[in-house]
Tab-separated table of C-alpha atoms in Angstrom:
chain	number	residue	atom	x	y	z
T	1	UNK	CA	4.024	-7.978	-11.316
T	2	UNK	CA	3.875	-4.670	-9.939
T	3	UNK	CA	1.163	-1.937	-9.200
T	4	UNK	CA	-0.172	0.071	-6.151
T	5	UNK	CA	0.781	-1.653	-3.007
T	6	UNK	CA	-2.098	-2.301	-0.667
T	7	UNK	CA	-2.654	-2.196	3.329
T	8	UNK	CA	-4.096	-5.374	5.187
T	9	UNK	CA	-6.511	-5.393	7.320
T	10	UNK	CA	-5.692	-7.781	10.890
T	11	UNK	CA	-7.903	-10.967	10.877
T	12	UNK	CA	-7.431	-13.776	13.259
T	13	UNK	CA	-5.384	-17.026	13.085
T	14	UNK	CA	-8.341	-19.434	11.979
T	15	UNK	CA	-9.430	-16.930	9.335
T	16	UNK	CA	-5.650	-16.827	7.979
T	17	UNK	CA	-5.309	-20.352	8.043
T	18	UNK	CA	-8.557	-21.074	6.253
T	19	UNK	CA	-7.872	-18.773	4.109
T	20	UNK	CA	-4.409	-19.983	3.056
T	21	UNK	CA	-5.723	-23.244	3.179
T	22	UNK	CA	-8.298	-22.833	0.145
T	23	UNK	CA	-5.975	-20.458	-1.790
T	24	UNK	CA	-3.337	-23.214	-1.350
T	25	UNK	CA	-5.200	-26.038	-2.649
T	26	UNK	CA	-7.167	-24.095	-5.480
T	27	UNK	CA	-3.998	-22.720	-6.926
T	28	UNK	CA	-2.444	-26.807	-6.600
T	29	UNK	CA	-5.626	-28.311	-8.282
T	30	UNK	CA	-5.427	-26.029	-10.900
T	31	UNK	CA	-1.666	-27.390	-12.228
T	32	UNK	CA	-1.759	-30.656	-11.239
T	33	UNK	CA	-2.391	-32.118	-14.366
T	34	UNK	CA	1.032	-32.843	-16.333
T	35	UNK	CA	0.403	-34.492	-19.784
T	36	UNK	CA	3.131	-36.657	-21.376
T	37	UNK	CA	5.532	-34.309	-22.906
T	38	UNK	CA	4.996	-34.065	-26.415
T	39	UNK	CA	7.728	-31.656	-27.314
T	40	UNK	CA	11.395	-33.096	-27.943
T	41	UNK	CA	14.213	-31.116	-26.439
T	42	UNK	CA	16.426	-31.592	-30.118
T	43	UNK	CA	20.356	-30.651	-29.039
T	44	UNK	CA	20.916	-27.971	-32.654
T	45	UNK	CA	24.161	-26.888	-31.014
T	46	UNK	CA	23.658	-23.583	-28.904
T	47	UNK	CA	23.947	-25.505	-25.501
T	48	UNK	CA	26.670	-28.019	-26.429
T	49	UNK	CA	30.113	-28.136	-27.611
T	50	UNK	CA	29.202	-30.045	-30.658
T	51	UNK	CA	30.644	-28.573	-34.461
T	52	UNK	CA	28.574	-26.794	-36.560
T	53	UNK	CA	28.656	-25.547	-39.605
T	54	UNK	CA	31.216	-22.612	-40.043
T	55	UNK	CA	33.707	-23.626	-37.008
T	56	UNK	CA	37.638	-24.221	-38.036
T	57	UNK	CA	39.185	-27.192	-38.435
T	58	UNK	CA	42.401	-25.617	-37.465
T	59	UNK	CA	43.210	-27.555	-34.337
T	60	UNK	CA	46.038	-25.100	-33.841
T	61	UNK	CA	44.112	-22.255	-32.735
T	62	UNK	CA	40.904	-21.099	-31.345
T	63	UNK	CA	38.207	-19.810	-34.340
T	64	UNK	CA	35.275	-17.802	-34.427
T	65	UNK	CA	32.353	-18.796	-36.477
T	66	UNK	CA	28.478	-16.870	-36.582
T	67	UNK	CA	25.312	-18.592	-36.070
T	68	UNK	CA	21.689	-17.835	-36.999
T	69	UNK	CA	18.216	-18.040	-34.983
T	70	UNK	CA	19.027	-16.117	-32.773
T	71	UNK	CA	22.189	-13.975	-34.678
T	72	UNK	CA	25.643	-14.481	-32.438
T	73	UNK	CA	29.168	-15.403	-33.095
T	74	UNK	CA	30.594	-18.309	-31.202
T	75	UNK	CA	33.919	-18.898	-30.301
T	76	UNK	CA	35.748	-22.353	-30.679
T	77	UNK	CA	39.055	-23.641	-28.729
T	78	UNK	CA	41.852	-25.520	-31.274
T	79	UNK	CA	40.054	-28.427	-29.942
T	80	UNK	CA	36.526	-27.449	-31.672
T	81	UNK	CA	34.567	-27.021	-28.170
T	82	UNK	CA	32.784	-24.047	-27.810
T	83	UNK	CA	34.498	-21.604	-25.389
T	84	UNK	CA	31.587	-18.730	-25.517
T	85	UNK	CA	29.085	-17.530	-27.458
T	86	UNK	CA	27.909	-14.021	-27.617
T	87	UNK	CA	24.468	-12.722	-29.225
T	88	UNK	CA	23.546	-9.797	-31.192
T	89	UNK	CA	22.398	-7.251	-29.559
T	90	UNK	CA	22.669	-8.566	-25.721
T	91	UNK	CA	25.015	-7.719	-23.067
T	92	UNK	CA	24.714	-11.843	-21.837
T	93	UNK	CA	27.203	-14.224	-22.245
T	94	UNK	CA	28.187	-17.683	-22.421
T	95	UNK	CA	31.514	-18.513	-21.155
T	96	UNK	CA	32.358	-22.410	-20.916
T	97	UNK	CA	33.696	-23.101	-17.608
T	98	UNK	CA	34.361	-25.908	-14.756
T	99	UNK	CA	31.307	-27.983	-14.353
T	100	UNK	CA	28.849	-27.441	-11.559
T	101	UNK	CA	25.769	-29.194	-10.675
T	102	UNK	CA	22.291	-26.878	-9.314
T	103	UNK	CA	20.272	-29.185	-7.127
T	104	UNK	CA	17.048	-28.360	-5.197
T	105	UNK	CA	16.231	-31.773	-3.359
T	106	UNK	CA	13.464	-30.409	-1.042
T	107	UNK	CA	11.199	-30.355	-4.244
T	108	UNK	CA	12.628	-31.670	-7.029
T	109	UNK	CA	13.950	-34.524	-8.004
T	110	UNK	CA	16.296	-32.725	-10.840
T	111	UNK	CA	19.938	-31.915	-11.145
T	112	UNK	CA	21.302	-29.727	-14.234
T	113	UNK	CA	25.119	-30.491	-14.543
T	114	UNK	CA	26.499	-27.867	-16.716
T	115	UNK	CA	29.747	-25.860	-17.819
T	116	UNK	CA	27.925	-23.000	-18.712
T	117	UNK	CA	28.753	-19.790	-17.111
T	118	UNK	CA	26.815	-16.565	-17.898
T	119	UNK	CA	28.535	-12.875	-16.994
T	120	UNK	CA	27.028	-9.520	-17.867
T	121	UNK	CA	29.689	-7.509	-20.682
T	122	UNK	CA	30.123	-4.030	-20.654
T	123	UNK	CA	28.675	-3.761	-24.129
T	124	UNK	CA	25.848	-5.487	-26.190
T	125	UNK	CA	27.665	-7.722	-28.719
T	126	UNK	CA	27.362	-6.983	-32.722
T	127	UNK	CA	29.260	-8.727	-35.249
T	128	UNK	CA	32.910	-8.279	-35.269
T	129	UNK	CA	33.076	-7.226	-31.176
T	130	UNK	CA	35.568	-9.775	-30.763
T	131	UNK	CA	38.301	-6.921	-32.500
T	132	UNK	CA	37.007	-4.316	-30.104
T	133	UNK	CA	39.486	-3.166	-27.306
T	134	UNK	CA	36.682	-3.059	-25.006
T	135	UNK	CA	35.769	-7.058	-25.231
T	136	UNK	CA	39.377	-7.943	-25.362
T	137	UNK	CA	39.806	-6.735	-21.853
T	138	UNK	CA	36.723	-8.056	-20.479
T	139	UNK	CA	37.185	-11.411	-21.855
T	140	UNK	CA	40.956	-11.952	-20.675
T	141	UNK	CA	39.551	-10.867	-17.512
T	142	UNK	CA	36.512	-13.323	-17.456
T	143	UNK	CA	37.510	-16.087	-19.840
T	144	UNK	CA	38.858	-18.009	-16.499
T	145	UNK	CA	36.897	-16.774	-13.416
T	146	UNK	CA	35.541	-18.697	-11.085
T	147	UNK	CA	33.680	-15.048	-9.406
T	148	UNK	CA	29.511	-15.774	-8.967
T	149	UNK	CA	27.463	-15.890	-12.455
T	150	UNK	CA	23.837	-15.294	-13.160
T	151	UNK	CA	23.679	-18.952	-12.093
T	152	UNK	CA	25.383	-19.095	-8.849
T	153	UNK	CA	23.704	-15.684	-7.240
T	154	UNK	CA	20.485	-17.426	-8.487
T	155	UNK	CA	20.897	-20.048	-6.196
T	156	UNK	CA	22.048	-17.575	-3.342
T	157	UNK	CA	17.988	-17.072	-2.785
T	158	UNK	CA	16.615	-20.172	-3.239
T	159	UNK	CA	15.396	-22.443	0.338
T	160	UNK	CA	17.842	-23.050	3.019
T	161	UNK	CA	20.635	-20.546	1.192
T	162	UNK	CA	22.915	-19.008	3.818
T	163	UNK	CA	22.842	-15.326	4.220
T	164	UNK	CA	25.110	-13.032	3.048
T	165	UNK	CA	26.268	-9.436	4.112
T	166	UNK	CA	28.705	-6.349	3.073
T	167	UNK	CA	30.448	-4.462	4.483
T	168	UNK	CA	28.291	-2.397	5.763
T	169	UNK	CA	26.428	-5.591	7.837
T	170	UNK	CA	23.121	-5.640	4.550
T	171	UNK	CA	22.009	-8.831	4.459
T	172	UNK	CA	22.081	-8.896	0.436
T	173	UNK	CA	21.548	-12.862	-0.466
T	174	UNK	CA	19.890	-15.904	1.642
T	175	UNK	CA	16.803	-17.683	1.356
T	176	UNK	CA	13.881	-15.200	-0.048
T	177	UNK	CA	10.118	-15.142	0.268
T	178	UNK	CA	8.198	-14.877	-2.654
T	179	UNK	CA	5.954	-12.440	-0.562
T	180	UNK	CA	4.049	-11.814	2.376
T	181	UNK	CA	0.491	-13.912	2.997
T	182	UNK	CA	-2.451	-12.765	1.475
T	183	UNK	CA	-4.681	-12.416	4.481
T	184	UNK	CA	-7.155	-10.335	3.069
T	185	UNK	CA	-8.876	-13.188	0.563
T	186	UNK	CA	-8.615	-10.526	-2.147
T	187	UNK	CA	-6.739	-10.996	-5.623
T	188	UNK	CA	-8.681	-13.778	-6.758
T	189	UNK	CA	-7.520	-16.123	-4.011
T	190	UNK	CA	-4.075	-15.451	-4.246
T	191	UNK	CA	-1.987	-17.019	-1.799
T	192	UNK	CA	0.889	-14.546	-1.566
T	193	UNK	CA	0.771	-11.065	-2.269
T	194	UNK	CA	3.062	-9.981	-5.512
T	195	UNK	CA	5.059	-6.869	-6.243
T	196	UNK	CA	7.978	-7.497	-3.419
T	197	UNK	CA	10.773	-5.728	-5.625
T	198	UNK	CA	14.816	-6.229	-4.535
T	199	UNK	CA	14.680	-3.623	-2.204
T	200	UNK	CA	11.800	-4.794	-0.374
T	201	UNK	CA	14.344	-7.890	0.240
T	202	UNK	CA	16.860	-5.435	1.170
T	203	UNK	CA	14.825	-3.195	3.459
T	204	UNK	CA	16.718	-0.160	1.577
T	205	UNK	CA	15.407	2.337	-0.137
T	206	UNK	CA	17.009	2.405	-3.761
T	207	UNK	CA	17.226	5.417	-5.915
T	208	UNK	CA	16.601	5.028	-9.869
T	209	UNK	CA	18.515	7.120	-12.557
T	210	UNK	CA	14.865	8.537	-13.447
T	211	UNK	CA	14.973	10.255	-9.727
T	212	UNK	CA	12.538	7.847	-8.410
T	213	UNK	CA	13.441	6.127	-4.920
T	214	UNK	CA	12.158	3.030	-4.568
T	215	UNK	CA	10.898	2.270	-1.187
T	216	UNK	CA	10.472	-0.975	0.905
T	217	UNK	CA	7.646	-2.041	2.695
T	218	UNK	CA	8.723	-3.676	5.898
T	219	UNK	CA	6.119	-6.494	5.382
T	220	UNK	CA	7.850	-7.548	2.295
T	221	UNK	CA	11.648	-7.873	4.009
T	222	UNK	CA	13.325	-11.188	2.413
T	223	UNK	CA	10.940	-11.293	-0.437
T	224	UNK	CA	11.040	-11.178	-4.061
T	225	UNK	CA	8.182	-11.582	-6.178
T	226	UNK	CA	9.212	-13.225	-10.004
T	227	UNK	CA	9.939	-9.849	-11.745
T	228	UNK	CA	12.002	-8.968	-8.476
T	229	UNK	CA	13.700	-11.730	-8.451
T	230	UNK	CA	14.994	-11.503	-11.914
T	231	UNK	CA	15.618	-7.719	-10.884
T	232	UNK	CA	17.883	-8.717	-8.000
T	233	UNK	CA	19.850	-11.090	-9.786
T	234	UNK	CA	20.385	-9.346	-13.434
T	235	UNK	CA	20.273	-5.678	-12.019
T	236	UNK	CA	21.328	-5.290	-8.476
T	237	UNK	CA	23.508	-8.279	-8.357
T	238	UNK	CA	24.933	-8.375	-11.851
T	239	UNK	CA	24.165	-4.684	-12.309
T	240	UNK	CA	21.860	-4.442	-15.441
T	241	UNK	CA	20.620	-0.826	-15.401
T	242	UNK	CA	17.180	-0.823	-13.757
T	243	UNK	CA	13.886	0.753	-14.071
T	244	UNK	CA	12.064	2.149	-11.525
T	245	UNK	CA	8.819	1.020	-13.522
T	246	UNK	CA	7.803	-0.347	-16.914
T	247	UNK	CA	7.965	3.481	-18.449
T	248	UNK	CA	10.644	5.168	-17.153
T	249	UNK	CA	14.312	4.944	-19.649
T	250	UNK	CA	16.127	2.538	-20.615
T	251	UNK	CA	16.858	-0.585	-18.515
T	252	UNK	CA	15.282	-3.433	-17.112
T	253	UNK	CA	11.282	-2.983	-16.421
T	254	UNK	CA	9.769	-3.429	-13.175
T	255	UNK	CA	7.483	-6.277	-14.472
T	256	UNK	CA	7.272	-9.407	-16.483
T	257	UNK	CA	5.135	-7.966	-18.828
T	258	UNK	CA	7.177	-4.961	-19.127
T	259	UNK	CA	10.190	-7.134	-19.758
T	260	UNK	CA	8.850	-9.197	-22.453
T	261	UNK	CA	7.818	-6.367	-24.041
T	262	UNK	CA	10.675	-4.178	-24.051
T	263	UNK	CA	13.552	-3.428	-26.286
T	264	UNK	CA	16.045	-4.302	-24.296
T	265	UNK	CA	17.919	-6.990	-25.242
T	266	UNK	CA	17.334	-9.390	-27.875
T	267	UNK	CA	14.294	-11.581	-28.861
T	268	UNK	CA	14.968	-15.270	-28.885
T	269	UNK	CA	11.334	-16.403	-28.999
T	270	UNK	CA	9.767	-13.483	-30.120
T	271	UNK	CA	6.296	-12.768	-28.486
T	272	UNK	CA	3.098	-13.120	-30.993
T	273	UNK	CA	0.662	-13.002	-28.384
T	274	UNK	CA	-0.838	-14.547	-25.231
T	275	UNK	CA	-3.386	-16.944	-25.757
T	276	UNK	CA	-2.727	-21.216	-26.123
T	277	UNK	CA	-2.232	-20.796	-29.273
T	278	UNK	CA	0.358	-18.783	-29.398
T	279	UNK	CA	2.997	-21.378	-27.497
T	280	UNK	CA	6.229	-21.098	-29.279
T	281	UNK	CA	6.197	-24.102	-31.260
T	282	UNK	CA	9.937	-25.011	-30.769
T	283	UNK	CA	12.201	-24.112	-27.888
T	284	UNK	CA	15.707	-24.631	-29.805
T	285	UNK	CA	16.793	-21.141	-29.544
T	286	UNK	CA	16.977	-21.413	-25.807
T	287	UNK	CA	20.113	-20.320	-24.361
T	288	UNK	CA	21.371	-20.318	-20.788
T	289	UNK	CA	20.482	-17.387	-19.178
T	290	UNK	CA	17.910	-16.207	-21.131
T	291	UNK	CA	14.406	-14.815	-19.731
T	292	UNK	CA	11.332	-17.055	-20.601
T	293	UNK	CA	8.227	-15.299	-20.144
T	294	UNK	CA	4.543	-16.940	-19.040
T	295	UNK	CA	0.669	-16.597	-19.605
T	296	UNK	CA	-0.200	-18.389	-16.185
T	297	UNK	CA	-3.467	-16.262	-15.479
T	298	UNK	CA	-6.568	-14.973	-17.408
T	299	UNK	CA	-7.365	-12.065	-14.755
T	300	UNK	CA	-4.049	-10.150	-16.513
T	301	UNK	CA	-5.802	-10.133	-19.787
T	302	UNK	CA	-3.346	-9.626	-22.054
T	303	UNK	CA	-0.403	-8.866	-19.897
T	304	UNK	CA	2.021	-11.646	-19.035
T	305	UNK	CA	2.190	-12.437	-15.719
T	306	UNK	CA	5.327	-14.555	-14.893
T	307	UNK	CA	9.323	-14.651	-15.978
T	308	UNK	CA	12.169	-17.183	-15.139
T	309	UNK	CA	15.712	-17.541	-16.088
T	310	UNK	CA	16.439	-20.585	-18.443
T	311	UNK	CA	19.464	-22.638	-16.394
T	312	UNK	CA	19.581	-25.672	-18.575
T	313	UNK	CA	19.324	-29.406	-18.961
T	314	UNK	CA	18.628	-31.606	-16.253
T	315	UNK	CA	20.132	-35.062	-16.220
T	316	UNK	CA	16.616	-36.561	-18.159
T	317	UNK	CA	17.590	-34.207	-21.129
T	318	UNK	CA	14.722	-31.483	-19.754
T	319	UNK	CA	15.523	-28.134	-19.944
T	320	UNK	CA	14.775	-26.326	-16.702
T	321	UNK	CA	14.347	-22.735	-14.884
T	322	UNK	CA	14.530	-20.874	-12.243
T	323	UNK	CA	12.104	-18.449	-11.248
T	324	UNK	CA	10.325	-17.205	-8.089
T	325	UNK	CA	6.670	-18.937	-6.953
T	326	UNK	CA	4.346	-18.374	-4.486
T	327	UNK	CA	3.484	-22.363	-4.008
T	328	UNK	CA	7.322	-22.393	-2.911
T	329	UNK	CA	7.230	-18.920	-1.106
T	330	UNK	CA	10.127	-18.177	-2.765
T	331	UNK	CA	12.698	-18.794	-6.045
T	332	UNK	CA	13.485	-22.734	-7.076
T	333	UNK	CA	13.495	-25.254	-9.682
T	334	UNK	CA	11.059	-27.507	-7.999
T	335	UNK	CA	7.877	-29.330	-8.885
T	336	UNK	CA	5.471	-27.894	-6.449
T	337	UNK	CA	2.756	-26.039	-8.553
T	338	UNK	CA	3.643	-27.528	-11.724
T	339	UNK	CA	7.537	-28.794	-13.027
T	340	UNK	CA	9.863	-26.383	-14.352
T	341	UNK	CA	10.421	-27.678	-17.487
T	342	UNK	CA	10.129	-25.558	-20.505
T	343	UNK	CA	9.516	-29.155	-22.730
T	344	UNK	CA	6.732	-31.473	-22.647
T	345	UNK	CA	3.150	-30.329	-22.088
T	346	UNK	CA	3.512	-29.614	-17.983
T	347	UNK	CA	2.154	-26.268	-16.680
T	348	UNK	CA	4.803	-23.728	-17.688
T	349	UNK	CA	6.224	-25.599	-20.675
T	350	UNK	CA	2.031	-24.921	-21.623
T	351	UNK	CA	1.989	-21.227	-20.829
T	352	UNK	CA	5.181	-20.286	-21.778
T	353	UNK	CA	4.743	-17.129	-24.554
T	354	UNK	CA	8.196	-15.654	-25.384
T	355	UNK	CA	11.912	-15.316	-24.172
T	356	UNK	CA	14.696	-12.494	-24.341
T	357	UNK	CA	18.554	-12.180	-24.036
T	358	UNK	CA	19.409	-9.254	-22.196
């Protein structure tokens, strides 16, 4: 989340420690119970290469077919595997590629083997794109790259990646913070203070198309609350136009809240409100890359408060994320502070609210 960023006042060692202490074990009481998963992760095609209903049978040739829930045409080689599969209204996509395997073995226990490869177009997708000039180019140039996805720069922040520089010797991927302590004991307990946007982890200052410069707080260098996370990686990385804020143009909001409830994109589980109840009741629509938004705390009233990027399914058929914690100081797929797993009835799978293609 973002808002006004605040000063801290210097305390002493013991009082830091004590306080990160309680914070610490507060926020880890509060998620540690996991019930037994009660919702079934059911396979209805859109992460597989399985047929469905409106593919070719025409072996000779690859065949485009359209799909419902969310709307988006899917393309098919001559052997009936999917080879993409593009949604209305997003600029996201789903190229099948080489399989790779994301592991996080300092916290988790999960590996998600997948050929999925997700790559920003130049265009949102509408039915009959695949005639357009402007997709024709893109996808002869993509269809067989092996250059970094959505999924491999997300992994270029998580613990123990390497750092990486350009030319001009900025340090613009390696292992990120989530933020900086919170020494002062305010926010409600908070262990780590939020609102560490992309250039906070570059230690640039950044200026928006509205004319606003975004400016970095040297206390925040290397970190990257969830929102900037997700910023980093689908705007500054993968350049997504960005927002300065959650009201300024068009683009990609500052804040989870302000992404869930924007018009970019398109909705795959559209948001009906905040509270337990309103859970989405299946998570079938799911597609790699998509943004899954959260209702982890009551103090945000009615905004939500958290936002990860779905990756897929682990070897145990559980379909995982990736977003940036404070428990972890930093973005992962781990099990501290509750399992990434959008099934079952663990912590985020129970707070989860709504998700968007960009």
């Amino acid at each position: 989340m973002a808002g006004k960023k605040k000063s801290r006042p210097v305390v002493s060692g013991l009082v830091v420690l004590a306080l990160v202490a309680t914070s610490g074990y507060l926020t880890l009481e509060l998620r540690k119970q996991e019930m037994p998963g009660v919702t079934e992760v059911r396979n209805v095609g859109v992460l597989d290469g399985g047929k469905t209903s409106g593919a070719s049978d025409d072996k000779g040739e690859a065949a485009w077919s359209r799909l419902e829930n969310p709307a988006r045409s899917v393309l098919r080689g001559s052997d009936g595997q999917i080879k993409a599969v593009f949604t209305d209204g997003a600029r996201l996509s789903t190229l099948t590629g080489p399989a790779r395997t994301f592991t996080e073995p300092a916290s988790t226990s999960s590996k998600v083997s997948t050929t999925d490869w997700v790559r920003l177009m130049p265009e949102p997708w509408k039915k009959g794109a695949e005639k357009q000039k402007w997709f024709k180019d893109w996808y002869a140039e993509y269809e067989d790259s092996k250059e970094d996805d959505l999924f491999a720069v997300s992994f270029q922040y998580v613990a123990g990646a390497p750092q990486k520089k350009d030319e001009q010797g900025v340090a613009y991927a390696g292992d990120a913070n989530f933020g900086p302590l919170n020494t002062t004991g305010a926010e409600g307990g908070d262990l780590r203070l939020e609102q560490s946007d992309f250039y906070d982890y570059l230690g640039l200052p950044y200026p928006f198309r509205d004319g606003q410069t975004g400016t970095p707080e040297s206390m925040r260098a290397k970190s990257l609350d969830c929102s900037g996370f997700v910023r980093m990686v689908l705007g500054y990385r993968t350049r997504y136009p960005l927002m300065s804020s959650d009201a300024s143009g068009d683009g990609l909001p500052r804040t989870a809240n302000g992404m869930a409830r924007s018009d970019e994109g398109a909705d795959v589980l559209p948001l009906t409100g905040v509270t337990a109840d309103d859970r989405p009741s299946a998570i079938d629509q799911l597609q790699p890359g998509d943004l899954v938004f959260f209702k982890l705390d009551a103090r945000t009233k009615d905004r939500l408060d958290h936002v990860g990027i779905v990756l897929g399914y682990d070897t145990e058929g559980h379909l995982i994320f990736i977003s940036s914690r404070e428990e972890i100081n930093g973005p992962t797929i781990g099990d501290v502070g509750g399992v990434s797993r959008l099934d079952g009835n663990g912590y985020y799978a129970k707070t989860l609210r709504s998700a968007k293609r960009l």
